Short mmCIF file of C-alpha atoms in Angstrom, two decimals:
data_model
loop_
_atom_site.label_atom_id
_atom_site.label_comp_id
_atom_site.label_asym_id
_atom_site.label_seq_id
_atom_site.Cartn_x
_atom_site.Cartn_y
_atom_site.Cartn_z
CA UNK A 116 74.74 -66.50 -18.17
CA UNK A 117 72.84 -68.29 -20.91
CA UNK A 118 72.63 -72.04 -20.83
CA UNK A 119 74.66 -73.60 -23.67
CA UNK A 120 72.43 -75.07 -26.36
CA UNK A 121 69.43 -73.56 -24.56
CA UNK A 122 66.47 -74.37 -26.80
CA UNK A 123 68.88 -75.05 -29.64
CA UNK A 124 67.39 -76.13 -32.94
CA UNK A 125 66.08 -79.65 -32.51
CA UNK A 126 68.07 -82.44 -34.13
CA UNK A 127 64.97 -84.64 -34.19
CA UNK A 128 63.47 -85.25 -37.63
CA UNK A 129 60.85 -82.69 -38.56
CA UNK A 130 58.80 -81.57 -41.52
CA UNK A 131 59.00 -78.24 -43.31
CA UNK A 132 58.04 -75.28 -41.12
CA UNK A 133 55.61 -74.08 -43.79
CA UNK A 134 52.19 -73.82 -42.17
CA UNK A 135 53.24 -75.38 -38.84
CA UNK A 136 51.12 -73.78 -36.15
CA UNK A 137 53.76 -73.88 -33.38
CA UNK A 138 56.71 -72.87 -35.58
CA UNK A 139 59.18 -70.81 -33.57
CA UNK A 140 57.55 -71.62 -30.21
CA UNK A 141 59.79 -72.85 -27.39
CA UNK A 142 58.06 -75.19 -24.96
CA UNK A 143 59.48 -76.44 -21.69
CA UNK A 144 57.69 -79.72 -20.97
CA UNK A 145 57.59 -80.84 -17.35
CA UNK A 146 56.93 -84.53 -16.71
CA UNK A 147 55.91 -85.75 -13.25
CA UNK A 148 55.63 -89.24 -11.79
CA UNK A 149 52.35 -90.70 -13.00
CA UNK A 150 51.40 -93.58 -15.27
CA UNK A 151 50.38 -91.02 -17.91
CA UNK A 152 54.07 -90.09 -18.27
CA UNK A 153 54.18 -92.48 -21.22
CA UNK A 154 51.80 -90.13 -23.08
CA UNK A 155 54.32 -87.31 -22.61
CA UNK A 156 56.63 -89.05 -25.08
CA UNK A 157 53.98 -88.90 -27.81
CA UNK A 158 53.13 -85.34 -26.75
CA UNK A 159 56.79 -84.38 -27.29
CA UNK A 160 56.72 -85.87 -30.77
CA UNK A 161 53.49 -84.12 -31.73
CA UNK A 162 54.60 -80.73 -30.40
CA UNK A 163 57.73 -80.97 -32.52
CA UNK A 164 55.66 -82.09 -35.51
CA UNK A 165 53.62 -78.90 -35.07
CA UNK A 166 56.83 -76.87 -35.31
CA UNK A 167 57.77 -76.29 -31.66
CA UNK A 168 61.15 -76.72 -30.03
CA UNK A 169 60.73 -78.84 -26.90
CA UNK A 170 62.97 -79.23 -23.88
CA UNK A 171 62.04 -81.63 -21.08
CA UNK A 172 62.48 -81.38 -17.30
CA UNK A 173 61.49 -84.44 -15.27
CA UNK A 174 60.93 -85.28 -11.63
CA UNK A 175 62.83 -88.20 -10.16
CA UNK A 176 59.55 -90.11 -9.91
CA UNK A 177 58.86 -89.54 -13.61
CA UNK A 178 62.09 -91.36 -14.52
CA UNK A 179 60.63 -94.52 -12.96
CA UNK A 180 57.98 -94.54 -15.70
CA UNK A 181 59.91 -93.23 -18.75
CA UNK A 182 63.68 -92.92 -19.07
CA UNK A 183 65.16 -89.47 -19.83
CA UNK A 184 66.86 -90.97 -22.88
CA UNK A 185 63.44 -91.39 -24.51
CA UNK A 186 62.72 -87.68 -24.32
CA UNK A 187 66.25 -86.77 -25.41
CA UNK A 188 65.90 -88.95 -28.49
CA UNK A 189 62.48 -87.52 -29.35
CA UNK A 190 63.28 -83.86 -28.71
CA UNK A 191 66.93 -83.73 -29.80
CA UNK A 192 67.55 -81.72 -26.60
CA UNK A 193 69.21 -82.45 -23.28
CA UNK A 194 66.82 -83.61 -20.56
CA UNK A 195 67.12 -82.27 -17.01
CA UNK A 196 66.22 -83.96 -13.73
CA UNK A 197 68.75 -82.72 -11.15
CA UNK A 198 68.59 -79.23 -9.66
CA UNK A 199 72.40 -79.38 -9.37
CA UNK A 200 73.06 -80.40 -12.96
CA UNK A 201 76.69 -79.53 -13.73
CA UNK A 202 75.87 -78.88 -17.41
CA UNK A 203 74.48 -75.51 -16.36
CA UNK A 204 77.48 -73.20 -15.90
CA UNK A 205 76.06 -71.23 -12.96
CA UNK A 206 74.32 -74.27 -11.39
CA UNK A 207 70.94 -72.57 -11.72
CA UNK A 208 68.88 -74.70 -14.10
CA UNK A 209 65.72 -73.59 -12.31
CA UNK A 210 66.43 -70.08 -13.61
CA UNK A 211 68.05 -70.77 -16.96
CA UNK A 212 65.63 -73.40 -18.25
CA UNK A 213 62.56 -71.16 -18.18
CA UNK A 214 64.07 -67.86 -19.27
CA UNK A 215 63.92 -68.59 -22.99
CA UNK A 216 60.73 -70.65 -22.92
CA UNK A 217 57.46 -69.24 -24.25
CA UNK A 218 55.46 -71.51 -21.96
CA UNK A 219 55.93 -74.22 -19.35
CA UNK A 220 53.61 -77.19 -19.88
CA UNK A 221 53.48 -79.85 -17.17
CA UNK A 222 51.94 -83.06 -18.50
CA UNK A 223 51.20 -85.17 -16.62
CA UNK A 224 50.69 -83.04 -13.52
CA UNK A 225 50.09 -85.26 -10.48
CA UNK A 226 47.97 -84.30 -7.47
CA UNK A 227 51.19 -83.89 -5.48
CA UNK A 228 52.63 -81.53 -8.06
CA UNK A 229 49.48 -79.38 -8.15
CA UNK A 230 49.69 -79.09 -4.36
CA UNK A 231 53.34 -78.05 -4.61
CA UNK A 232 52.52 -75.28 -7.09
CA UNK A 233 49.69 -73.94 -4.93
CA UNK A 234 51.87 -73.95 -1.81
CA UNK A 235 54.92 -72.51 -3.55
CA UNK A 236 57.06 -75.47 -2.59
CA UNK A 237 60.39 -75.92 -4.35
CA UNK A 238 61.99 -79.22 -3.36
CA UNK A 239 63.12 -80.50 -6.76
CA UNK A 240 64.14 -79.09 -10.13
CA UNK A 241 60.68 -78.96 -11.72
CA UNK A 242 58.84 -77.39 -8.77
CA UNK A 243 61.68 -74.87 -8.27
CA UNK A 244 61.68 -74.08 -11.98
CA UNK A 245 57.91 -73.48 -11.94
CA UNK A 246 58.24 -71.17 -8.94
CA UNK A 247 61.04 -69.20 -10.61
CA UNK A 248 59.51 -69.04 -14.10
CA UNK A 249 58.79 -65.79 -15.94
CA UNK A 250 56.48 -67.32 -18.58
CA UNK A 251 52.94 -68.78 -18.47
CA UNK A 252 52.25 -72.18 -16.91
CA UNK A 253 49.88 -74.81 -18.31
CA UNK A 254 49.14 -77.99 -16.36
CA UNK A 255 47.50 -81.19 -17.56
CA UNK A 256 46.28 -83.12 -14.48
CA UNK A 257 46.51 -86.91 -14.36
CA UNK A 258 45.43 -88.93 -11.33
CA UNK A 259 42.96 -91.45 -9.94
CA UNK A 260 39.35 -90.25 -9.90
CA UNK A 261 39.23 -90.31 -6.08
CA UNK A 262 42.31 -88.12 -5.92
CA UNK A 263 40.79 -85.70 -8.44
CA UNK A 264 37.48 -85.52 -6.56
CA UNK A 265 39.16 -85.09 -3.17
CA UNK A 266 38.24 -81.69 -1.64
CA UNK A 267 41.92 -80.89 -1.14
CA UNK A 268 42.62 -81.33 -4.86
CA UNK A 269 39.57 -79.28 -5.80
CA UNK A 270 40.70 -76.47 -3.50
CA UNK A 271 44.09 -76.57 -5.21
CA UNK A 272 42.47 -76.48 -8.65
CA UNK A 273 40.44 -73.42 -7.66
CA UNK A 274 43.58 -71.69 -6.37
CA UNK A 275 45.50 -72.47 -9.55
CA UNK A 276 42.72 -70.81 -11.56
CA UNK A 277 42.84 -67.80 -9.24
CA UNK A 278 46.61 -67.64 -9.84
CA UNK A 279 46.01 -67.49 -13.63
CA UNK A 280 47.41 -70.95 -14.27
CA UNK A 281 45.70 -72.70 -17.17
CA UNK A 282 44.22 -76.12 -16.43
CA UNK A 283 44.07 -78.45 -19.45
CA UNK A 284 41.63 -81.21 -18.56
CA UNK A 285 41.39 -83.71 -17.07
CA UNK A 286 39.29 -86.04 -19.17
CA UNK A 287 36.81 -88.71 -18.11
CA UNK A 288 37.32 -92.38 -18.90
CA UNK A 289 38.90 -95.67 -17.90
CA UNK A 290 41.99 -95.23 -15.76
CA UNK A 291 45.10 -97.36 -15.30
CA UNK A 292 43.76 -98.58 -11.94
CA UNK A 293 40.69 -99.98 -13.68
CA UNK A 294 38.27 -97.38 -12.32
CA UNK A 295 36.32 -94.97 -14.51
CA UNK A 296 35.90 -91.26 -13.94
CA UNK A 297 37.57 -87.87 -14.23
CA UNK A 298 41.33 -87.76 -13.85
CA UNK A 299 42.68 -89.07 -17.18
CA UNK A 300 45.25 -86.82 -18.81
CA UNK A 301 44.04 -85.35 -22.08
CA UNK A 302 45.35 -87.21 -25.11
CA UNK A 303 48.49 -85.76 -26.74
CA UNK A 304 46.69 -84.53 -29.86
CA UNK A 305 44.17 -82.67 -27.69
CA UNK A 306 46.93 -81.08 -25.62
CA UNK A 307 48.66 -79.90 -28.79
CA UNK A 308 45.37 -78.28 -29.88
CA UNK A 309 45.12 -76.57 -26.49
CA UNK A 310 48.68 -75.26 -26.76
CA UNK A 311 47.97 -73.88 -30.24
CA UNK A 312 44.82 -72.23 -28.90
CA UNK A 313 46.79 -70.76 -25.99
CA UNK A 314 49.09 -68.92 -28.39
CA UNK A 315 46.25 -67.71 -30.64
CA UNK A 316 45.17 -64.06 -30.07
CA UNK A 317 41.70 -64.05 -28.51
CA UNK A 318 40.14 -61.67 -31.03
CA UNK A 319 36.71 -63.29 -30.58
CA UNK A 320 36.80 -63.57 -26.78
CA UNK A 321 33.31 -63.49 -25.32
CA UNK A 322 31.59 -64.04 -28.67
CA UNK A 323 29.09 -66.76 -29.51
CA UNK A 324 29.75 -68.20 -32.97
CA UNK A 325 27.29 -70.47 -34.78
CA UNK A 326 28.39 -72.33 -37.92
CA UNK A 327 27.05 -74.85 -40.39
CA UNK A 328 29.29 -77.29 -42.22
CA UNK A 329 29.25 -80.28 -44.53
CA UNK A 330 26.58 -81.45 -46.96
CA UNK A 331 22.95 -82.21 -46.26
CA UNK A 332 21.29 -85.47 -47.26
CA UNK A 333 17.70 -85.44 -48.56
CA UNK A 334 16.18 -88.90 -48.45
CA UNK A 335 14.53 -90.33 -51.56
CA UNK A 336 13.89 -93.65 -49.82
CA UNK A 337 15.52 -95.42 -46.84
CA UNK A 338 18.79 -96.04 -48.73
CA UNK A 339 19.06 -93.27 -51.36
CA UNK A 340 19.19 -89.54 -51.23
CA UNK A 341 20.23 -86.22 -52.75
CA UNK A 342 23.54 -84.87 -51.46
CA UNK A 343 26.73 -83.21 -52.74
CA UNK A 344 30.53 -83.42 -52.65
CA UNK A 345 31.16 -81.06 -49.72
CA UNK A 346 33.69 -82.62 -47.32
CA UNK A 347 32.96 -80.23 -44.45
CA UNK A 348 36.66 -79.40 -44.03
CA UNK A 349 36.27 -75.64 -44.53
CA UNK A 350 33.47 -75.38 -41.98
CA UNK A 351 35.33 -77.50 -39.45
CA UNK A 352 38.48 -75.41 -39.98
CA UNK A 353 36.47 -72.26 -39.31
CA UNK A 354 34.94 -73.75 -36.17
CA UNK A 355 38.43 -74.63 -34.94
CA UNK A 356 39.84 -71.19 -35.77
CA UNK A 357 36.94 -69.38 -34.08
CA UNK A 358 37.34 -71.46 -30.93
CA UNK A 359 41.10 -70.84 -30.89
CA UNK A 360 40.32 -67.12 -31.18
CA UNK A 361 38.36 -67.29 -27.93
CA UNK A 362 34.77 -67.76 -29.11
CA UNK A 363 32.23 -70.21 -27.77
CA UNK A 364 31.49 -72.20 -30.91
CA UNK A 365 28.49 -74.32 -31.89
CA UNK A 366 28.86 -76.33 -35.10
CA UNK A 367 25.73 -77.65 -36.82
CA UNK A 368 27.10 -80.35 -39.07
CA UNK A 369 25.69 -82.42 -41.88
CA UNK A 370 27.04 -85.95 -42.48
CA UNK A 371 30.87 -85.97 -42.54
CA UNK A 372 33.58 -88.29 -41.34
CA UNK A 373 35.48 -85.50 -39.60
CA UNK A 374 36.28 -85.42 -35.87
CA UNK A 375 34.76 -82.53 -33.95
CA UNK A 376 37.32 -79.76 -33.31
CA UNK A 377 38.56 -79.59 -29.72
CA UNK A 378 36.38 -77.37 -27.55
CA UNK A 379 33.57 -77.06 -30.11
CA UNK A 380 29.98 -78.13 -29.42
CA UNK A 381 28.71 -80.13 -32.40
CA UNK A 382 25.09 -80.78 -33.33
CA UNK A 383 24.71 -83.53 -35.91
CA UNK A 384 21.92 -83.23 -38.46
CA UNK A 385 21.13 -84.92 -41.76
CA UNK A 386 18.62 -82.93 -43.80
CA UNK A 387 18.25 -79.25 -44.65
CA UNK A 388 15.09 -79.05 -42.54
CA UNK A 389 16.94 -80.45 -39.53
CA UNK A 390 19.77 -77.97 -40.07
CA UNK A 391 17.28 -75.11 -40.43
CA UNK A 392 15.64 -75.98 -37.11
CA UNK A 393 18.94 -76.36 -35.26
CA UNK A 394 20.24 -73.03 -36.56
CA UNK A 395 17.09 -70.94 -36.12
CA UNK A 396 16.68 -72.09 -32.53
CA UNK A 397 20.17 -70.74 -31.70
CA UNK A 398 20.78 -67.85 -34.10
CA UNK A 399 19.22 -65.08 -32.01
CA UNK A 400 21.63 -65.79 -29.15
CA UNK A 401 24.69 -65.77 -31.44
CA UNK A 402 27.03 -62.89 -32.26
CA UNK A 403 28.24 -64.45 -35.53
CA UNK A 404 26.64 -66.90 -37.95
CA UNK A 405 28.82 -68.50 -40.63
CA UNK A 406 26.89 -70.51 -43.21
CA UNK A 407 29.49 -72.82 -44.70
CA UNK A 408 27.36 -75.92 -45.25
CA UNK A 409 26.45 -76.92 -48.78
CA UNK A 410 22.70 -77.13 -48.16
CA UNK A 411 20.50 -78.87 -50.73
CA UNK A 412 18.21 -76.35 -52.41
CA UNK A 413 15.54 -79.02 -52.96
CA UNK A 414 14.32 -82.21 -51.29
CA UNK A 415 12.02 -85.00 -52.47
CA UNK A 416 8.42 -83.90 -51.95
CA UNK A 417 7.30 -87.35 -50.79
CA UNK A 418 10.18 -89.64 -49.80
CA UNK A 419 9.33 -93.31 -49.88
CA UNK A 420 9.26 -95.31 -46.66
CA UNK A 421 10.44 -98.44 -48.50
CA UNK A 422 13.30 -98.93 -50.94
CA UNK A 423 12.19 -98.12 -54.48
CA UNK A 424 12.54 -101.12 -56.76
CA UNK A 425 13.46 -100.76 -60.42
CA UNK A 426 10.33 -102.63 -61.44
CA UNK A 427 8.17 -100.10 -59.59
CA UNK A 428 9.90 -97.04 -61.05
CA UNK A 429 8.09 -97.23 -64.37
CA UNK A 430 10.60 -98.66 -66.83
CA UNK A 431 13.71 -96.85 -68.04
CA UNK A 432 12.80 -93.41 -66.62
CA UNK A 433 11.91 -92.29 -63.13
CA UNK A 434 10.25 -88.99 -62.20
CA UNK A 435 11.14 -87.47 -58.84
CA UNK A 436 9.06 -84.56 -57.55
CA UNK A 437 11.10 -82.00 -55.59
CA UNK A 438 10.14 -79.18 -53.26
CA UNK A 439 12.26 -76.21 -52.23
CA UNK A 440 14.13 -76.21 -48.92
CA UNK A 441 14.10 -73.13 -46.68
CA UNK A 442 17.02 -70.72 -47.10
CA UNK A 443 18.80 -70.92 -43.74
CA UNK A 444 21.10 -67.95 -44.28
CA UNK A 445 18.32 -65.68 -45.55
CA UNK A 446 16.12 -66.56 -42.57
CA UNK A 447 18.91 -65.79 -40.09
CA UNK A 448 19.85 -62.53 -41.83
CA UNK A 449 16.18 -61.47 -41.73
CA UNK A 450 15.89 -61.78 -37.94
CA UNK A 451 14.98 -58.52 -36.12
CA UNK A 452 18.46 -58.41 -34.55
CA UNK A 453 20.56 -60.77 -36.68
CA UNK A 454 24.08 -61.89 -35.83
CA UNK A 455 26.96 -60.87 -38.08
CA UNK A 456 26.20 -63.15 -41.04
CA UNK A 457 28.83 -64.66 -43.32
CA UNK A 458 27.77 -66.53 -46.43
CA UNK A 459 29.69 -68.87 -48.70
CA UNK A 460 29.30 -69.00 -52.47
CA UNK A 461 30.77 -72.04 -54.20
CA UNK A 462 30.32 -71.56 -57.93
CA UNK A 463 31.31 -73.37 -61.11
CA UNK A 464 31.64 -70.09 -63.07
CA UNK A 465 31.11 -66.30 -62.86
CA UNK A 466 32.14 -66.30 -59.20
CA UNK A 467 32.34 -62.54 -58.71
CA UNK A 468 28.91 -61.95 -60.24
CA UNK A 469 27.09 -64.62 -58.23
CA UNK A 470 28.91 -64.02 -54.93
CA UNK A 471 28.28 -60.28 -54.96
CA UNK A 472 24.65 -60.82 -55.93
CA UNK A 473 24.27 -63.20 -52.98
CA UNK A 474 25.77 -60.64 -50.61
CA UNK A 475 23.48 -57.85 -51.81
CA UNK A 476 20.28 -59.88 -52.11
CA UNK A 477 20.59 -61.44 -48.67
CA UNK A 478 21.92 -58.23 -47.06
CA UNK A 479 25.09 -59.90 -45.82
CA UNK A 480 28.16 -58.00 -44.59
CA UNK A 481 30.53 -60.68 -45.91
CA UNK A 482 30.49 -63.46 -48.49
CA UNK A 483 33.35 -65.91 -49.03
CA UNK A 484 33.48 -67.07 -52.65
CA UNK A 485 35.36 -69.87 -54.33
CA UNK A 486 35.22 -71.94 -57.47
CA UNK A 487 34.17 -75.53 -56.84
CA UNK A 488 37.35 -76.89 -58.39
CA UNK A 489 39.48 -74.89 -55.96
CA UNK A 490 38.08 -76.17 -52.70
CA UNK A 491 35.59 -79.04 -52.77
CA UNK A 492 36.95 -82.15 -51.08
CA UNK A 493 40.57 -80.95 -50.71
CA UNK A 494 42.74 -79.68 -47.87
CA UNK A 495 43.52 -76.32 -49.48
CA UNK A 496 41.36 -73.55 -50.85
CA UNK A 497 41.46 -70.35 -52.88
CA UNK A 498 38.84 -67.80 -51.89
CA UNK A 499 37.80 -64.20 -52.47
CA UNK A 500 36.12 -62.14 -49.76
CA UNK A 501 33.28 -59.88 -50.89
CA UNK A 502 32.10 -57.00 -48.71
CA UNK A 503 30.75 -53.50 -49.15
CA UNK A 504 34.20 -52.20 -50.10
CA UNK A 505 34.77 -54.71 -52.91
CA UNK A 506 36.50 -58.01 -53.61
CA UNK A 507 39.52 -59.14 -51.58
CA UNK A 508 41.36 -62.27 -52.83
CA UNK A 509 43.21 -64.33 -50.22
CA UNK A 510 46.36 -66.27 -50.97
CA UNK A 511 45.88 -69.93 -51.80
CA UNK A 512 46.72 -71.93 -48.68
CA UNK A 513 45.41 -74.65 -46.40
CA UNK A 514 41.81 -74.46 -45.25
CA UNK A 515 43.09 -73.85 -41.72
CA UNK A 516 45.07 -70.87 -42.97
CA UNK A 517 42.06 -69.54 -44.88
CA UNK A 518 39.93 -70.03 -41.75
CA UNK A 519 42.29 -67.95 -39.63
CA UNK A 520 42.21 -65.14 -42.20
CA UNK A 521 38.41 -65.18 -42.29
CA UNK A 522 38.18 -65.15 -38.49
CA UNK A 523 40.56 -62.18 -38.38
CA UNK A 524 38.38 -60.33 -40.92
CA UNK A 525 35.22 -61.05 -38.88
CA UNK A 526 36.89 -59.92 -35.66
CA UNK A 527 38.03 -56.68 -37.29
CA UNK A 528 34.52 -56.01 -38.55
CA UNK A 529 33.01 -56.60 -35.13
CA UNK A 530 35.60 -54.39 -33.47
CA UNK A 531 34.96 -51.65 -36.03
#
């Protein structure tokens, strides 16, 4: 018998489902009795914002930290605590609650709860539900650092991994008790990223992906330099999409104000020479190299060590001698055993001509082309993919959507 209103459409306010990465996903959120239970309220809100439908099951201890009414108001769904809840017609909420869920996420998951899962104990609604589930289980540990480091907990963590249960975190930092160490629950926005990644097909599993992103900055003197309008958003979106697709991702980034995507290793550089060194030292060990950064073609030949004063510049005009920067993409593509190289061509005009010429001249399997006015600095983009079979326009969408399409094209090429 189906549970009435089981994962019914949420009555909580939500945005349009257009582009929401968890649209249509049904998540059963388990909340256990830890101080981090307060973060589960924000997690509920953010999961719904990403398009998911969320239903909450709590332990009795969890209700001492956050009232069920909070989660009901946020999710627009009934909240369950009692294994004998009369709202379930057959008195089997431990069966009914998980049957239509795509995943069970327990956040926070206390040390006691992890032990229950390992031992197969079922002494309350949430532990019984987890034992009876027929969908994947994700757990986000939250506990004192001593509890996390305890050999018993570490044995349980190892067993959970052996049982194919995904462990999200924990993080390191200051804890509610005042101590510092591992045991903090991941922040809600990080957990949402992990849930999105969980549902993403792992088409790049086992692959090493190296990317560049953002502008470079070529110093003229200690306070001035040559740079460009690249925001870095396209490169960061690609790093995020590649990681969600299962790759180990290293992002070599010029100066941006963007946060590093979850699970991505970022190397911060400033100049084209720094970026060249960081890339060439890692390229040979990579399966894919995506050159998204807007790298300066030239740099000042002799940057000044002191700020240039107007009186020293020679009147109304100033002459600046430039020297050419190395071509990072060409150098990687010319390696004896190069990774699968993807170039980007941002042009002001004649896009098809210049992008195809770049692909042929640098011997690249794929070039992503766009007009500067379509992508620089914004959240959306309009691109054309150029490969040996011709030009392939992609629909105008968010940079995250474009990134997913590019990653899918790369994965198909590698598989083929």
